[in-house]
XYZ file of C-alpha atoms in Angstrom:
560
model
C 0.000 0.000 0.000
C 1.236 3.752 -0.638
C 3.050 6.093 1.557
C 0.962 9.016 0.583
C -2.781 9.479 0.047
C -2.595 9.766 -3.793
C -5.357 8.148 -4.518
C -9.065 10.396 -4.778
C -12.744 9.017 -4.771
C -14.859 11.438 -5.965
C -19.108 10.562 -5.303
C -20.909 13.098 -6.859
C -23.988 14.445 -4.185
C -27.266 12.915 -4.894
C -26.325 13.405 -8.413
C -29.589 12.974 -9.943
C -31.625 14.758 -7.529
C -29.120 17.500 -7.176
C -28.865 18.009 -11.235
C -33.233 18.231 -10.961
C -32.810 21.228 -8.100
C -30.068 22.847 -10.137
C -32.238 23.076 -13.065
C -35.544 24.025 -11.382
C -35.248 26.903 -8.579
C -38.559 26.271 -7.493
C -37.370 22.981 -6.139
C -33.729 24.035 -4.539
C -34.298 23.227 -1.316
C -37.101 20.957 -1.080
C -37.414 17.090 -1.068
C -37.053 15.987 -4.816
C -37.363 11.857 -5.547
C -36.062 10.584 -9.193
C -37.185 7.089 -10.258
C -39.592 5.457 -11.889
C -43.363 6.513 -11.193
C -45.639 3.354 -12.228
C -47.090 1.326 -8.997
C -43.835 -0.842 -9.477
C -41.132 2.078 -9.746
C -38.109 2.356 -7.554
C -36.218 5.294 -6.098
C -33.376 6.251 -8.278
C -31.647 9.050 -6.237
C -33.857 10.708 -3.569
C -32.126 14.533 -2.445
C -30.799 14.846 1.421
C -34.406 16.883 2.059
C -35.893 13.695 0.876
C -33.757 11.259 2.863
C -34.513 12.965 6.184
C -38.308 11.171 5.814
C -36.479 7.891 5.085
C -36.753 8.218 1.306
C -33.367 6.147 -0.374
C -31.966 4.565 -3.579
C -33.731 1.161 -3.921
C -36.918 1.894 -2.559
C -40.193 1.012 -4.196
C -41.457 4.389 -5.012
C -45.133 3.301 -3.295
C -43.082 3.377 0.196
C -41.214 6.740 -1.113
C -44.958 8.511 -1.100
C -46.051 7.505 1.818
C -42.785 8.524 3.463
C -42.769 11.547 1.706
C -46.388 12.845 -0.134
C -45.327 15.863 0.063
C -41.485 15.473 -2.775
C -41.644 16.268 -5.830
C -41.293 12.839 -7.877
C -39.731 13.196 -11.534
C -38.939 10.660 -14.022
C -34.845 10.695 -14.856
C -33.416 12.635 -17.670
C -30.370 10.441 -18.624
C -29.176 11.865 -21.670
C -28.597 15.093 -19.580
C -26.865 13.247 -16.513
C -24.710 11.763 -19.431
C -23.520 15.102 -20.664
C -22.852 16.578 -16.903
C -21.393 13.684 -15.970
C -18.707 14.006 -19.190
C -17.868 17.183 -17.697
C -17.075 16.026 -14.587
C -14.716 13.058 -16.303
C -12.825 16.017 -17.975
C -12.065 18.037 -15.417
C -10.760 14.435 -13.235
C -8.519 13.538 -16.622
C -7.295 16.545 -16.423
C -6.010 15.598 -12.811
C -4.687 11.947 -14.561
C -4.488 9.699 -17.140
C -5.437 7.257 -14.515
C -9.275 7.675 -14.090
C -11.260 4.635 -13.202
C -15.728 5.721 -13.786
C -17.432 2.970 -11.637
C -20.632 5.024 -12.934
C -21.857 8.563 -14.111
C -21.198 10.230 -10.552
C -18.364 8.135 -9.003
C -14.685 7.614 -9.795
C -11.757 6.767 -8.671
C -8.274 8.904 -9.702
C -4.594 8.146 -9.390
C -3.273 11.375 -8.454
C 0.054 10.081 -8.324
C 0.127 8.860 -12.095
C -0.894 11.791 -13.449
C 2.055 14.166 -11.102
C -0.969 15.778 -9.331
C -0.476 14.860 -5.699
C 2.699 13.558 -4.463
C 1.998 14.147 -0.418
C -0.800 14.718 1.480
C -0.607 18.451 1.404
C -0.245 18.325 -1.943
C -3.324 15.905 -2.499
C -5.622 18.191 -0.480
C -5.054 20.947 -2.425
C -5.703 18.653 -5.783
C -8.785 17.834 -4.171
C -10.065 21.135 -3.025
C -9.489 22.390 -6.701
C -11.318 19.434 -7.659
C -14.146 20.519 -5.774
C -13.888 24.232 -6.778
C -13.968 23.254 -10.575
C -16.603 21.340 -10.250
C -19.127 23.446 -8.712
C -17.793 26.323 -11.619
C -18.478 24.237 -14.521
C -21.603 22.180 -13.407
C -22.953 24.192 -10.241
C -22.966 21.138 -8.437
C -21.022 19.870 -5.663
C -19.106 16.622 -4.511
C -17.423 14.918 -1.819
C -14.022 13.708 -2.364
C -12.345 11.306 0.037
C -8.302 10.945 -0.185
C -6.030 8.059 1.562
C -3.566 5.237 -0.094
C -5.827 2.920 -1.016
C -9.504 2.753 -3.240
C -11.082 1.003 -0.455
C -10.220 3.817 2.066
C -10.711 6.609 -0.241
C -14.235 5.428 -0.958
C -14.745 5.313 2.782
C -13.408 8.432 3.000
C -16.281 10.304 0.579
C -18.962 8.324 2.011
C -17.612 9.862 5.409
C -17.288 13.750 3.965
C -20.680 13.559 2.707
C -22.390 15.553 1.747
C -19.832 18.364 -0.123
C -16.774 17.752 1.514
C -13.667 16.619 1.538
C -11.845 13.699 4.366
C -8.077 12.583 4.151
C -6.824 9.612 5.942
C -3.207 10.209 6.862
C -1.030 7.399 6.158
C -0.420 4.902 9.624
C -4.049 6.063 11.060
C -5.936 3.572 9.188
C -6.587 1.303 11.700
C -7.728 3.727 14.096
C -10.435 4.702 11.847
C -11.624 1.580 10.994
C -12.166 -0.123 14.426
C -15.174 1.130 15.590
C -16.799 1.336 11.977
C -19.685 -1.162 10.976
C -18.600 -4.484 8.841
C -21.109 -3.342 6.628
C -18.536 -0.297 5.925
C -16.523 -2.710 4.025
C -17.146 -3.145 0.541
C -18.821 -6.646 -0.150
C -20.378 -6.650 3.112
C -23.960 -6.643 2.404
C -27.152 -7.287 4.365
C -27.012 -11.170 4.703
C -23.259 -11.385 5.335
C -23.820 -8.446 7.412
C -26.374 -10.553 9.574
C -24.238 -13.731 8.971
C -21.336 -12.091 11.151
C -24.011 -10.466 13.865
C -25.284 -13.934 14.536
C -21.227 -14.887 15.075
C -21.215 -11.661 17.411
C -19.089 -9.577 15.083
C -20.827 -6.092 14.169
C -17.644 -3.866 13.975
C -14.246 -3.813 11.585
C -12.094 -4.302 15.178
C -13.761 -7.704 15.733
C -13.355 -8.423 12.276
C -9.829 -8.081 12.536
C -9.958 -9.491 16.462
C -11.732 -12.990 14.677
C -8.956 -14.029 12.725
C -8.129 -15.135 8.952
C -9.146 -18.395 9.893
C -12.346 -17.737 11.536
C -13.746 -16.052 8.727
C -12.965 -18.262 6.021
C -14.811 -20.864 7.791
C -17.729 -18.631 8.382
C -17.621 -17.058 4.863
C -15.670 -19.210 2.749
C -12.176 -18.899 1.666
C -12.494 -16.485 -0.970
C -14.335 -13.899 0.926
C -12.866 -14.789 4.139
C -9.300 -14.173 3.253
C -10.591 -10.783 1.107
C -12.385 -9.448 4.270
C -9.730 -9.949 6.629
C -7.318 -8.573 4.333
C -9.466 -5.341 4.031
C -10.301 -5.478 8.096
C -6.206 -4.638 8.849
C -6.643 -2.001 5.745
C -4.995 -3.856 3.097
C -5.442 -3.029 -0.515
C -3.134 -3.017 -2.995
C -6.088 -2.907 -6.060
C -4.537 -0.475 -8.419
C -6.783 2.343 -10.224
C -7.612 0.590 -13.572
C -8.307 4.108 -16.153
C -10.648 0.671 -18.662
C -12.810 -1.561 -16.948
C -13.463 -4.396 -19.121
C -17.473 -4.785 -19.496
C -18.681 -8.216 -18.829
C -22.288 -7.687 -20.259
C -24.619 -5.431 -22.051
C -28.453 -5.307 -20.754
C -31.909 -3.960 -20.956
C -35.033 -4.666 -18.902
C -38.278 -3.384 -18.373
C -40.718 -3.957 -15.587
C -44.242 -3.195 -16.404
C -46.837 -1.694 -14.352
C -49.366 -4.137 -15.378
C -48.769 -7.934 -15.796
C -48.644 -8.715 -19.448
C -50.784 -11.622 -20.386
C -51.044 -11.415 -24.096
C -47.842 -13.733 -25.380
C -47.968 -11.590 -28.182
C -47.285 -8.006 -26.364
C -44.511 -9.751 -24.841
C -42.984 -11.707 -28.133
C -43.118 -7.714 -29.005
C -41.095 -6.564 -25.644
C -38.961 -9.090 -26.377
C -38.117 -7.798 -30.034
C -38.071 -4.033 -29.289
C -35.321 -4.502 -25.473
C -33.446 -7.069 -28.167
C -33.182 -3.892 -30.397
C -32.411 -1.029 -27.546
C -29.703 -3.743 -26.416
C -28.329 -3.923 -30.068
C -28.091 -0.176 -29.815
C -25.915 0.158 -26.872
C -24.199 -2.852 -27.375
C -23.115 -1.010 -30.849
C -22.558 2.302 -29.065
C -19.750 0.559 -27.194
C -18.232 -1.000 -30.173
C -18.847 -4.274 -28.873
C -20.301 -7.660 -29.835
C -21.137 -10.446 -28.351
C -21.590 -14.980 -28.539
C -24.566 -15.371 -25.708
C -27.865 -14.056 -25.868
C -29.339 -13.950 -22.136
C -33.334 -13.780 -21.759
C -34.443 -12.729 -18.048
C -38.197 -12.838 -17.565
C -39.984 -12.402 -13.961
C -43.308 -13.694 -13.554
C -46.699 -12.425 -12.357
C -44.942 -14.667 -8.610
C -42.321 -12.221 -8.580
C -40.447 -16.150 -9.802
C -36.939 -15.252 -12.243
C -36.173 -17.363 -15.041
C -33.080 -16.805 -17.527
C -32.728 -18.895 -20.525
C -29.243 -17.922 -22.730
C -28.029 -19.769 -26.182
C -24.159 -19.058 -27.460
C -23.531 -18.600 -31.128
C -20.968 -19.358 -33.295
C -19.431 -16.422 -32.853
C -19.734 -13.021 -31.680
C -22.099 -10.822 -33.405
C -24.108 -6.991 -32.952
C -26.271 -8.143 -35.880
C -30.131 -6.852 -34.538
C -31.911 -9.384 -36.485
C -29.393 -12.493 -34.742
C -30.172 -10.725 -31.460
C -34.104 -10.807 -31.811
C -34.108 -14.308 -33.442
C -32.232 -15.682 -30.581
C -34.353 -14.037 -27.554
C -37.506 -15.109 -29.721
C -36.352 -19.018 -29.671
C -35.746 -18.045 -25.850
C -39.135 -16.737 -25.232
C -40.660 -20.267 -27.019
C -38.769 -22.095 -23.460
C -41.004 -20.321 -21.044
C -44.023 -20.598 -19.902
C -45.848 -16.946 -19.459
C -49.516 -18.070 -19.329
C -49.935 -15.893 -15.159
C -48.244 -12.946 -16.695
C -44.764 -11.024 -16.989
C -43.539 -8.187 -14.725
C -40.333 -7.963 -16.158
C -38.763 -8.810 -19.081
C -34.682 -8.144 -19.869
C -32.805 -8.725 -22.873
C -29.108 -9.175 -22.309
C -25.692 -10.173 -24.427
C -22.499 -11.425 -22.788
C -19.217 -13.033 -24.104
C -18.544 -9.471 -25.274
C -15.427 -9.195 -27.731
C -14.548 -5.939 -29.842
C -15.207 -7.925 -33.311
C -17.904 -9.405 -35.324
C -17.942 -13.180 -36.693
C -21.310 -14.125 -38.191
C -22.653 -16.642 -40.628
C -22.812 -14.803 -44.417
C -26.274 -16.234 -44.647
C -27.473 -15.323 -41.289
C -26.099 -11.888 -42.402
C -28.088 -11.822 -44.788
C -31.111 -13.025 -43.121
C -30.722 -10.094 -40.292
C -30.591 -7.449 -43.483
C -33.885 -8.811 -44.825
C -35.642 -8.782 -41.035
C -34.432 -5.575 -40.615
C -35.863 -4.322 -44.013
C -39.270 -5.847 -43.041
C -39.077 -4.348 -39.666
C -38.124 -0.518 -41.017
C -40.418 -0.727 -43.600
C -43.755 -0.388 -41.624
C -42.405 2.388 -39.470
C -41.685 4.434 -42.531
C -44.930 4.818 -43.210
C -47.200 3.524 -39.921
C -50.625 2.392 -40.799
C -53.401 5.296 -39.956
C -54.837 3.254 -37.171
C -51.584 3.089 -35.212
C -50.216 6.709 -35.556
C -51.472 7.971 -31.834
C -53.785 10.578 -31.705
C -53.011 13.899 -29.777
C -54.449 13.602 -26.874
C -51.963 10.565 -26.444
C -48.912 12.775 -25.786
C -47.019 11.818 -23.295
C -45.662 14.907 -20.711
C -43.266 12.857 -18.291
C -42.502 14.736 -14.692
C -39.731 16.647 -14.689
C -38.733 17.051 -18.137
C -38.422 20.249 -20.379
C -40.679 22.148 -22.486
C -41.386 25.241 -24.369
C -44.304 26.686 -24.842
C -44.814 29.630 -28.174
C -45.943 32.495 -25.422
C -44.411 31.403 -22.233
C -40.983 30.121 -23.038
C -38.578 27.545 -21.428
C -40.452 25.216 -18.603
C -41.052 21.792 -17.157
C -43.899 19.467 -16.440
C -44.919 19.491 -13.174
C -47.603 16.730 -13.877
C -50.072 15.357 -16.126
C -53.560 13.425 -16.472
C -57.393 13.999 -17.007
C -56.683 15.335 -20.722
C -53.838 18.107 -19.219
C -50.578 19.097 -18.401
C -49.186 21.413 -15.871
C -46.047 23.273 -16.568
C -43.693 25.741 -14.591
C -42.002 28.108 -16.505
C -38.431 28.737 -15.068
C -34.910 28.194 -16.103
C -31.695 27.476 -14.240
C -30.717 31.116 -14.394
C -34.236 32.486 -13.133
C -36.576 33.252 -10.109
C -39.067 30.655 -8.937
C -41.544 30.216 -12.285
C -45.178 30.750 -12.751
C -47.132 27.302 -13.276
C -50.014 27.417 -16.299
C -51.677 24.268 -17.160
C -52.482 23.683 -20.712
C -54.679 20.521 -22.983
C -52.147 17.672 -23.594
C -52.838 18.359 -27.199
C -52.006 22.169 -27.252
C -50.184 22.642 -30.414
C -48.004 25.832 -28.759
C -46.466 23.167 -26.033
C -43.618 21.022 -27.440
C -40.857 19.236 -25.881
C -37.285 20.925 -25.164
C -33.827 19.999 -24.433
C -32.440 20.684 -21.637
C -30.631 23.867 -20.955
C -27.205 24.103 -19.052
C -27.128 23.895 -14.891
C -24.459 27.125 -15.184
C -24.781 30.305 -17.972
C -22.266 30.373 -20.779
C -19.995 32.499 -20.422
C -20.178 35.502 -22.636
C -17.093 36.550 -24.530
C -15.791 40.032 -22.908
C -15.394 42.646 -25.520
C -11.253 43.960 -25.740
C -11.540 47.251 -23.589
C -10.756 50.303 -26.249
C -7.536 52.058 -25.848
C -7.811 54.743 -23.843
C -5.819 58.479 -24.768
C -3.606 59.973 -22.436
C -0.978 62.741 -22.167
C 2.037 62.032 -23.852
C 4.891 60.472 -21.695
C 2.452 59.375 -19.533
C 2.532 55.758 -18.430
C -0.110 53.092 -19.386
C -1.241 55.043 -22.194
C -3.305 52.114 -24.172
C -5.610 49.318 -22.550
C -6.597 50.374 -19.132
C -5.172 47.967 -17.003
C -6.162 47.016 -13.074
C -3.831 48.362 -10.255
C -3.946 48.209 -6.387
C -4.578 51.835 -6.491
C -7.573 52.616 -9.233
C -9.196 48.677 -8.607
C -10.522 47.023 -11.401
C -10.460 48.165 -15.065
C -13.668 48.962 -16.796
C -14.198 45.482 -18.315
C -13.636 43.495 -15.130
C -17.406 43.569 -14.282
C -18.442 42.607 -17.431
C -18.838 38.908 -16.843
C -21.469 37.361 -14.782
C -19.997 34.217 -13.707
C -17.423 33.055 -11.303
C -13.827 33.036 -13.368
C -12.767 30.171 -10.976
C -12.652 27.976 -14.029
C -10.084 30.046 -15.821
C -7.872 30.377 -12.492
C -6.477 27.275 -11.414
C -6.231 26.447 -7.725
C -9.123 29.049 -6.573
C -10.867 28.801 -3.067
C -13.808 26.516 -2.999
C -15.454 29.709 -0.798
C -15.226 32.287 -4.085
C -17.077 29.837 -5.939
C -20.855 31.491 -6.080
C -23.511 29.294 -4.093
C -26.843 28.511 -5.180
C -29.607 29.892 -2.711
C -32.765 27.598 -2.207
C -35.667 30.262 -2.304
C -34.160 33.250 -4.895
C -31.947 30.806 -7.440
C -27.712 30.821 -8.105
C -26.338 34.142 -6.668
C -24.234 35.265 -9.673
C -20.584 36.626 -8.400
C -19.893 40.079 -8.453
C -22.462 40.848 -11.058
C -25.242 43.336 -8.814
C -28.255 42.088 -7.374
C -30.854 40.437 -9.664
C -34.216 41.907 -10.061
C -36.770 40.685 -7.402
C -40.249 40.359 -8.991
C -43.653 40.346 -7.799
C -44.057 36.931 -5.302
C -47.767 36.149 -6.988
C -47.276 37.182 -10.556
C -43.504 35.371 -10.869
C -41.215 36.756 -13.341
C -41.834 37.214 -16.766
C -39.976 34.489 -18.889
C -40.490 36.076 -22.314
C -36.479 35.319 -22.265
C -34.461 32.598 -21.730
C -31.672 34.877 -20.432
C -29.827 35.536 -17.236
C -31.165 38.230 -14.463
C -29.780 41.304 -16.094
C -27.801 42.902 -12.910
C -28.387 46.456 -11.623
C -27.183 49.380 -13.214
C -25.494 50.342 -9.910
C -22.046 48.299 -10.571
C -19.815 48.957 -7.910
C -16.847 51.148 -9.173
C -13.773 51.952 -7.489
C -13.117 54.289 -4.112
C -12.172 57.631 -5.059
C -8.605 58.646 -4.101
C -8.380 61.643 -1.549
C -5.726 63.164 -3.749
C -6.475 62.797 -6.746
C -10.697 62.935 -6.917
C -13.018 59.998 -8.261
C -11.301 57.591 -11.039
C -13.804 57.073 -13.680
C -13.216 54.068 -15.667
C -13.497 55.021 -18.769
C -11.143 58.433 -18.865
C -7.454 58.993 -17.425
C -6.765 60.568 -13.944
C -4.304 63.695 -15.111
C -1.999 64.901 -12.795
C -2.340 68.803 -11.087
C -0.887 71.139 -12.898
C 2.489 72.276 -11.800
């Protein structure tokens, strides 16, 4: 194990929930629950306001509303946790070449490899930058935990949650990890959690009081020898920057048992085409087709069949999960249904004639939805407005959907940059409402004009740009921009980063005060712009000597 705590975990705060409050100010603050919404959703990421009623990841989202009626439940935007989360990987490969994504808001870094970090001094200010950079591009914040090994730096976030930062100095390890839970350990989950309570060991000191041998006959050797090892703070796992993928998946679970064996031959075809697609998107291909199918008595079955060789052809896919699909039974009903290839390799090797086959099936696949027959186009009133994503309406401008049913939707119209939003509620079918990306969590930055040259007296110095000194302050562009420049300066303080305030929306720094409107009317959203800041710009002291400086004209001296 290492000398020095080079190595950073970085766990993004309640990522999804946090990247829904950024977005909407009317929800900064409050209890916000992400998942899926049917009778059978689960929690996805529930915000710390959410978590004080109980509300966590994993939770059937019928428990999550009793718990807390009162959240505000949206359905997940992926595609724009994808893109904030590919910020986040920049600025942490920009630490490293050594970057190890376990998923879209965790990693693992090798400060170390990448000359970042070569001491603990040095590592915390790597990780307070960290920190600082990330709350400048994204407006979000994370915790970052520091020590020698991946195992203790992920204990480390978990323990500077949430926003903060925890180093474990080399030779304390022990200390630390004594009076901590077994189930702190990684691999330690609820039933070998209760499997060591029933031998009377509940901490990480017992663990290590038990013995090697003790534990691999209570847990096997495998695990024994692995949890022991990890009990004295051993780990010597290195930060991998590829993990090698093992298996590409979809499922479903449906809020209503599927009876018909023909909806669910049709499941079957369109998760063996959405697993095609990301299986593709990887550049991968794969020899074994898995099926996974969960019955109306919550009973799993998986069926797989190899191939010749590997293949990302989406007619070979479908074909296979269809024979699947003929070996179970389905008469009660499906819950869940999952389409999954493993055996993954980074080349294709497929029968010409099956080729050929899987060009034909996909020409009489594409060809009806080219041009849909009239009875299955879907009518307007069967638009779908899904909680939490964006709009825009014609009138009103940028919003999101708050909720919909009974024939209407309910929007608030606010942006990232804005006050809390009016809410309007509109027919489903109202041809002014459409769908909208996303816009970003933190305003672009607008490019800052060159400050004209300003004329002064001959032999006088600084004749040209106006430049800032410690006597006149800033020069007359330095106000221009309305966002935090802690991006463009390496190594600033996490505390001049601007902070996001709950009830009024992100404070923008050094740019005025932002218009207040009128607490029942809401403010007007004609624009999709920034709060334009007062015309009152703070300017610099005037000099007893000399009089007020005015920015745009030179100071001349007395005459003599």
């Amino acid at each position: 194990m290492r000398t020095a705590p080079t190595i950073l975990h970085l766990d993004m705060d309640a990522f999804f929930a946090s990247v829904e409050q950024a977005s909407k100010p009317s929800l900064r603050g409050k209890a916000v629950v992400v998942g899926g919404l049917g009778p059978r959703g689960v929690v996805a990421t529930a915000s710390y306001e959410a978590r004080v009623f109980g509300v966590h990841s994993a939770m059937p989202m019928g428990q999550a509303r009793r718990l807390a009626p009162n959240a505000a439940y949206l359905v997940p935007r992926f595609e724009l946790y994808r893109t904030i989360s590919e910020q986040v990987m920049r600025l942490l490969r920009a630490l490293s070449p050594l970057v190890e994504p376990l998923s879209l808001d965790e990693a693992f870094v090798d400060l170390e490899a990448g000359g970042t970090a070569w001491d603990a001094d040095s590592a915390r200010l790597a990780g307070a930058k960290l920190r600082a950079d990330i709350r400048s591009v994204t407006g979000l914040t994370g915790s970052v935990g520091l020590a020698a090994s991946k195992m203790l730096a992920k204990i480390a976030s978990e323990e500077a949650k949430p926003d903060g930062l925890v180093l474990i100095p080399p030779g304390t390890e022990r200390a630390m990890l004594e009076p901590m839970s077994v189930r702190t350990l990684p691999g330690v989950g609820p039933a070998t959690g209760d499997h060591l309570r029933r031998a009377g060991i509940t901490t990480v000191g017992e663990l290590a009081e038990a013995g090697e041998d003790e534990l691999v006959r209570l847990l096997g050797k495998a695990h024994g020898h692995a949890l022991y090892a990890m009990a004295l703070a051993r780990d010597e796992r290195p930060v991998v920057a590829e993990r090698e993928t093992k298996s590409v998946s979809v499922e479903d679970t449906y809020d209503v048992d599927i009876h018909d064996r023909t909806r669910v031959g049709m499941e079957v075809q369109r998760l063996a085409d959405r697993c095609v697609r990301r299986l593709r998107g990887s550049g991968l291909s794969g020899r074994t087709i898995v099926l996974k199918v969960r019955r109306y008595d919550f009973s799993t079955l998986t069926r797989s069949e190899t191939l010749r060789g590997p293949t990302d052809d989406p007619a070979v896919v479908r074909e296979a999960a269809a024979r699947l699909l003929d070996l179970v039974d389905t008469t009660g009903g499906v819950r869940l249904l999952g389409v999954g290839v493993s055996g993954l390799a980074d080349y294709t090797q497929e029968d010409l004639f099956a080729q050929a086959a899987g060009d034909r099936a996909d020409e009489d696949v594409e060809e009806p939805e080219a041009e849909p027959a009239e009875e299955h186009r879907p009518a307007p009133g069967e638009r779908r407005w899904p909680a939490g994503h964006d709009v825009r309406h014609t009138e009103y401008g940028h919003g999101w959907v708050q909720g919909s049913g009974l024939g209407r939707v309910t929007v608030r119209f606010e942006t990232p940059y804005s006050e809390t939003g009016r809410v309007r509620t509109f027919p489903v079918d109202d041809p002014d409402l459409a769908p909208a990306d996303p816009l970003p969590l933190v305003p672009p930055v607008a490019p800052v004009a060159p400050v004209a040259p300003v004329a002064r007296r001959p032999g006088t110095a600084g004749a040209g740009y106006m430049d800032a000194d410690a006597e006149n302050g800033p020069a007359s562009g330095a106000e221009a921009c309305p966002v935090s420049d802690s991006a463009a300066r390496p190594g600033v303080d996490a505390e001049r980063v601007p902070s996001r305030d709950a009830e009024t929306g992100p404070t923008i720094h050094d740019a005025g005060t932002a218009p207040r409107r009128d607490a029942e009317t809401g403010p007007d959203f004609g624009a999709d712009t920034a709060p334009i800041p007062d015309a009152d710009v703070v300017r610099p002291a005037p000099d007893a000597k000399t009089g007020p400086t005015h920015p745009t004209r030179p100071t001349h001296p007395a005459p003599g």
